mmCIF file of C-alpha atoms in Angstrom:
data_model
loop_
_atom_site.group_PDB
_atom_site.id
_atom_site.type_symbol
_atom_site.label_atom_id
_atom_site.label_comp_id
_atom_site.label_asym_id
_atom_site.label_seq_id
_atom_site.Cartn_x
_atom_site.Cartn_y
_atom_site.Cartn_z
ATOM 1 C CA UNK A 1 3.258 -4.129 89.480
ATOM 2 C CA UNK A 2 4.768 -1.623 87.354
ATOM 3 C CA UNK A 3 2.923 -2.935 84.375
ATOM 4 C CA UNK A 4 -0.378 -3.206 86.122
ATOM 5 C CA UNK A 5 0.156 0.550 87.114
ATOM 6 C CA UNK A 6 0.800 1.602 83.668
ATOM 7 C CA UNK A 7 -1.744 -0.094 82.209
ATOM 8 C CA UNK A 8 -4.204 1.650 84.315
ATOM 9 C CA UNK A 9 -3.237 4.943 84.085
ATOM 10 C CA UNK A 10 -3.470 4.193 79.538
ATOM 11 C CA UNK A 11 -6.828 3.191 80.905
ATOM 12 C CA UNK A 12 -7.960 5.893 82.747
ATOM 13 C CA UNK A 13 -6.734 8.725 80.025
ATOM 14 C CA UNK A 14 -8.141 6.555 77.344
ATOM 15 C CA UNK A 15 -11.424 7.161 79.443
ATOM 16 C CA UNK A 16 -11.293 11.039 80.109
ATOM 17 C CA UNK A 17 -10.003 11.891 76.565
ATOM 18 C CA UNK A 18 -12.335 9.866 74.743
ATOM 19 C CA UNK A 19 -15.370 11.186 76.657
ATOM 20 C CA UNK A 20 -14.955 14.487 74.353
ATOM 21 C CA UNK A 21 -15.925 14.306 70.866
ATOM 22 C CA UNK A 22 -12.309 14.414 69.425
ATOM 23 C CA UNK A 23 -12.816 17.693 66.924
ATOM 24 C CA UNK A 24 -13.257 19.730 69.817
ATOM 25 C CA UNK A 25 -10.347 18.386 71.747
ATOM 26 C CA UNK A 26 -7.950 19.081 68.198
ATOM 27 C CA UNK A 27 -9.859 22.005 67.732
ATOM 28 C CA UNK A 28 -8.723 23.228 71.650
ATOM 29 C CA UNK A 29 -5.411 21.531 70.881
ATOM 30 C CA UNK A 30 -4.340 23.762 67.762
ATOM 31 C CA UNK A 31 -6.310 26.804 69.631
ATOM 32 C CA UNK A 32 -4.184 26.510 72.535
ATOM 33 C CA UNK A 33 -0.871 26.008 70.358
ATOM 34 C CA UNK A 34 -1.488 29.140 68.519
ATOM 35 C CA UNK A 35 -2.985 31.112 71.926
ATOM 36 C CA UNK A 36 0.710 30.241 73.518
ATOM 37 C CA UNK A 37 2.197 32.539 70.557
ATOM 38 C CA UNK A 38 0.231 35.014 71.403
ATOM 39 C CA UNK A 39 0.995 34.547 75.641
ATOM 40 C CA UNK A 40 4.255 33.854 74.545
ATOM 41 C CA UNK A 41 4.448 37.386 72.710
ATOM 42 C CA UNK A 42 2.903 39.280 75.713
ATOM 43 C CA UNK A 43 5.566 37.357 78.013
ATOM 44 C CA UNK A 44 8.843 38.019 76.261
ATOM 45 C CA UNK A 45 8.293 41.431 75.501
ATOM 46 C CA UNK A 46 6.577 42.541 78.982
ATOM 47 C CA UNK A 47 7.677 40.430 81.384
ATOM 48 C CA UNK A 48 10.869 39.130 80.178
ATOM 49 C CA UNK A 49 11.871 42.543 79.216
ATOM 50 C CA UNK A 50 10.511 43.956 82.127
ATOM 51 C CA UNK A 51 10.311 42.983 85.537
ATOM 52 C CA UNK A 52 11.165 39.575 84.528
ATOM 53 C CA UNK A 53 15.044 40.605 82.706
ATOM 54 C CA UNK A 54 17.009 39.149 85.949
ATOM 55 C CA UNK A 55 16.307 36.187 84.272
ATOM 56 C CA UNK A 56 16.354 36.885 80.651
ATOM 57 C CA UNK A 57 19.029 39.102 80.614
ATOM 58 C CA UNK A 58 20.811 36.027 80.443
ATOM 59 C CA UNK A 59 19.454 35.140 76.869
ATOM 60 C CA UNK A 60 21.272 38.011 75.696
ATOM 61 C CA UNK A 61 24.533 37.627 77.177
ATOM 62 C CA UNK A 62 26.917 34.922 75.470
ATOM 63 C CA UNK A 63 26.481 31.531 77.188
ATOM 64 C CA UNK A 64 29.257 30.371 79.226
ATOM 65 C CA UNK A 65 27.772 26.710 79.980
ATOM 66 C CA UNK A 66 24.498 24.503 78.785
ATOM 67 C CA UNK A 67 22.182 26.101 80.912
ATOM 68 C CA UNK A 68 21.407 30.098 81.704
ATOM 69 C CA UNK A 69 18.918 32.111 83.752
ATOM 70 C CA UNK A 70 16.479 32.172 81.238
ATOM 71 C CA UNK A 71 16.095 28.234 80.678
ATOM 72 C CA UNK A 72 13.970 28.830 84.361
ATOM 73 C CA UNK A 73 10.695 30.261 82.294
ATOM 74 C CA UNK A 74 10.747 27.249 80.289
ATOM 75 C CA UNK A 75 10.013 25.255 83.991
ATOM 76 C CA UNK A 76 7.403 27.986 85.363
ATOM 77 C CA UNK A 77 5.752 28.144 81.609
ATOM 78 C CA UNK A 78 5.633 24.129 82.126
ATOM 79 C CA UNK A 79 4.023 23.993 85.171
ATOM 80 C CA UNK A 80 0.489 25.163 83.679
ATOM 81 C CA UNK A 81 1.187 22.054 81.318
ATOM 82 C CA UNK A 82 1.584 19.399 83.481
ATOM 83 C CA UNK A 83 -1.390 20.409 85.768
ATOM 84 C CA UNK A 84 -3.587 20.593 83.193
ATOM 85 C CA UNK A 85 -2.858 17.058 81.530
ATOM 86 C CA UNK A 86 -2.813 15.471 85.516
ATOM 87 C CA UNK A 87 -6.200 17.205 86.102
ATOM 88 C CA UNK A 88 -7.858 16.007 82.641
ATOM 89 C CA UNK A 89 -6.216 12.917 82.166
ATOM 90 C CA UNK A 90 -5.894 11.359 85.582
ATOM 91 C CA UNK A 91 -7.958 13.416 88.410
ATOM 92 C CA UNK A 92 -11.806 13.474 86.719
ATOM 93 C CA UNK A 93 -11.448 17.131 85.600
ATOM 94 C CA UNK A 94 -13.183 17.925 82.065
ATOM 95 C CA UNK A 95 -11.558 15.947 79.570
ATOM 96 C CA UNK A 96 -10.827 19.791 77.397
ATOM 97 C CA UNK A 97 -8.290 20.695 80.110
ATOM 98 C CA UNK A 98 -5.977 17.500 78.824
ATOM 99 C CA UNK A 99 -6.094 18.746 75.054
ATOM 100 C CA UNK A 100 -5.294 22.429 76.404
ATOM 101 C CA UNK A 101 -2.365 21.378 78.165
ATOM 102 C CA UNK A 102 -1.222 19.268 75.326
ATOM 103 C CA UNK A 103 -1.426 22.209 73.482
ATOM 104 C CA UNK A 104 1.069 23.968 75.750
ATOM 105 C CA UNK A 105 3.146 20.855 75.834
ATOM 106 C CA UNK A 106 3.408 21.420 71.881
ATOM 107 C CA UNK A 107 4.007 25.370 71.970
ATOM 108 C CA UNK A 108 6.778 24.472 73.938
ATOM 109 C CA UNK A 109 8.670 21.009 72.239
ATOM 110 C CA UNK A 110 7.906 23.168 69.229
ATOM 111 C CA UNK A 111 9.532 26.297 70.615
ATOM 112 C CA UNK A 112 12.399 24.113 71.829
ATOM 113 C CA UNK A 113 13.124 23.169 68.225
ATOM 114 C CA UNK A 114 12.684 26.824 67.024
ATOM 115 C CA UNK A 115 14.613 28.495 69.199
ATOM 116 C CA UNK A 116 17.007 26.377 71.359
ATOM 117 C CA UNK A 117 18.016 23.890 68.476
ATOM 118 C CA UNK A 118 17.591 25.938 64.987
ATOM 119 C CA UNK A 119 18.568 29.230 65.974
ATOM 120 C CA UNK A 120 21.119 29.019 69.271
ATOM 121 C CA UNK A 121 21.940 25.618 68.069
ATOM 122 C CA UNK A 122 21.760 24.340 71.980
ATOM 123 C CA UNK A 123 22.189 20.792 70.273
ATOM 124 C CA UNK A 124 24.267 20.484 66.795
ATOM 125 C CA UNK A 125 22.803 19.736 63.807
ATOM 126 C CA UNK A 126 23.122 20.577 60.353
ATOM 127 C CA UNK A 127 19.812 22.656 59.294
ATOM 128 C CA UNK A 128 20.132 25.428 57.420
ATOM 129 C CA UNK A 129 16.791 27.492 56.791
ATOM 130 C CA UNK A 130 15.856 27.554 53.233
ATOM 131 C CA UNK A 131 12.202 28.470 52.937
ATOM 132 C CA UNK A 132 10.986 32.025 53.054
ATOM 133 C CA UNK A 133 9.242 31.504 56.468
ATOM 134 C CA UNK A 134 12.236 29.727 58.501
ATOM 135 C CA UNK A 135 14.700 31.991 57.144
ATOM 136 C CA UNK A 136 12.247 35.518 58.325
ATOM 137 C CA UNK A 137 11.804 33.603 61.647
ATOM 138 C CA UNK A 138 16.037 33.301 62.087
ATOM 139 C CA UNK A 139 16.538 36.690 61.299
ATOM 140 C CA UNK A 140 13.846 38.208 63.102
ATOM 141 C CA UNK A 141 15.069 36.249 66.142
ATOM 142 C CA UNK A 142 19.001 37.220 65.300
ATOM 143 C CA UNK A 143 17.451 41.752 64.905
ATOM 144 C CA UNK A 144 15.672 40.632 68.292
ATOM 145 C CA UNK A 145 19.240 40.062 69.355
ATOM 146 C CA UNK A 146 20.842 42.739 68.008
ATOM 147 C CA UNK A 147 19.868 44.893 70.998
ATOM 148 C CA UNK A 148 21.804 44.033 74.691
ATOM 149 C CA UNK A 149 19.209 45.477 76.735
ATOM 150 C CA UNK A 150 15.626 45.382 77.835
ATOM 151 C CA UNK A 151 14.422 48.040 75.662
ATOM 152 C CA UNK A 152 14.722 48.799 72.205
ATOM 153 C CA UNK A 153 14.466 45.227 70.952
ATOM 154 C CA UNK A 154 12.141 43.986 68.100
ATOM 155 C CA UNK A 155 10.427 41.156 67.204
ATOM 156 C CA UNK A 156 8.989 39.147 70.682
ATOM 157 C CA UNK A 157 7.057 36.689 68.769
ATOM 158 C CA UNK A 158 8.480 33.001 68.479
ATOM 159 C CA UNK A 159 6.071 31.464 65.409
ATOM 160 C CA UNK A 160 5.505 34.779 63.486
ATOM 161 C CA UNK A 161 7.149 37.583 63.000
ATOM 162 C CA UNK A 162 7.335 40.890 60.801
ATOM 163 C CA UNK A 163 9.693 40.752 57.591
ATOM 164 C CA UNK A 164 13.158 41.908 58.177
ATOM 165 C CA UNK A 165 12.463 45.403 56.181
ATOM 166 C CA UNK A 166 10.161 46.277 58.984
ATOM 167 C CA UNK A 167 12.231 45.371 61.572
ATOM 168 C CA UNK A 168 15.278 47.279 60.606
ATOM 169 C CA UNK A 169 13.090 50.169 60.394
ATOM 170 C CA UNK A 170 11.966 49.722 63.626
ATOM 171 C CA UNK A 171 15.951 49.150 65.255
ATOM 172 C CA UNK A 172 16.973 52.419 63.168
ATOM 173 C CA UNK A 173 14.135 54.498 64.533
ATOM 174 C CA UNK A 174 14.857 53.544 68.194
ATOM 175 C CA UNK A 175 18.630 54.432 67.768
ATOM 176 C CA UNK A 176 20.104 51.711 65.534
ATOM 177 C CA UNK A 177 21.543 48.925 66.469
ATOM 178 C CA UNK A 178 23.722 48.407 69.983
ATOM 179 C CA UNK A 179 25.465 44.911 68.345
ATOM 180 C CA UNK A 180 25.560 43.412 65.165
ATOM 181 C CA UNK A 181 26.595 39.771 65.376
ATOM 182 C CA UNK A 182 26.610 36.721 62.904
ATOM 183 C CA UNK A 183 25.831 34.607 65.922
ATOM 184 C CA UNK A 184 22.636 34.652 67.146
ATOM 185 C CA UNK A 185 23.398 34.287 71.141
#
């Protein structure tokens, strides 16, 4: 039965995906992926460190366990994700919605591996950043830590970022920085 099932649902997004032309669903796939660093800006530095810091606050605290506060946007920011692929994939809606939240779906395995893995090292490993954008990204997210608080931080972006020069500026002209770590939690 379980078989049957799965084969029908393969079916059924097979149907509603292939019904768009597929350059316009990659074309509203990569869209979407870089749109979500642009949300994803406007989030962290507005929400997050705004109304939203119960939460995040913990992000910029040292971690006592696996989990903190903050891992809860990753659920709400999913949510969006996993309507969108039900609606286009299995409930009839327009077939774009399923390559949008794919897109999401992306933003956010991809920010997983960014952020959780390569820079807070969530999950060991042995990378160490070696070309000129990985290593701007790592220490634009390390200045963003730098400041304890809600305000006075740099850098909200998770795929781009300013070069470190420009960032320093910006910590020293805000009051320099609160904490100066090697570790990036």
């Amino acid at each position: 039965m379980a078989m049957v099932t799965a084969s029908l649902i393969c079916m059924t997004a097979a149907r509603y995906i292939t019904a768009m032309h597929p350059a316009i669903g990659i074309l509203l796939f990569v869209a979407t992926v870089a749109g979500m660093e642009v949300f994803a800006y406007a989030a962290h530095r507005w929400v997050m460190h705004g109304p939203g810091w119960f939460l995040h606050e913990s992000h910029h605290r040292p971690r006592t366990g696996m989990f903190e506060r903050n891992d809860l946007y990753a659920v709400l920011f999913a949510i969006p994700s996993i309507v969108l692929l039900l609606g286009g994939v299995q409930l009839g809606w327009w077939p774009g919605y399923a390559w949008i939240g794919a897109g999401i779906a992306a933003y956010g395995a991809i920010y997983f591996g960014f952020h959780d893995v390569i820079v807070h090292q969530r999950l060991p490993h042995r990378y160490v950043a070696r070309s000129r954008y990985m290593k701007r990204i790592v220490q634009a997210h390390r200045l963003h830590h730098a400041v304890e608080s809600k305000h006075g931080a740099v850098s909200f972006g998770f795929l781009w970022a300013p070069p470190a020069d420009t960032l320093k500026r910006q910590l020293k002209s805000r009051g320099g920085l609160i904490r100066v770590s090697s570790d990036s939690d």
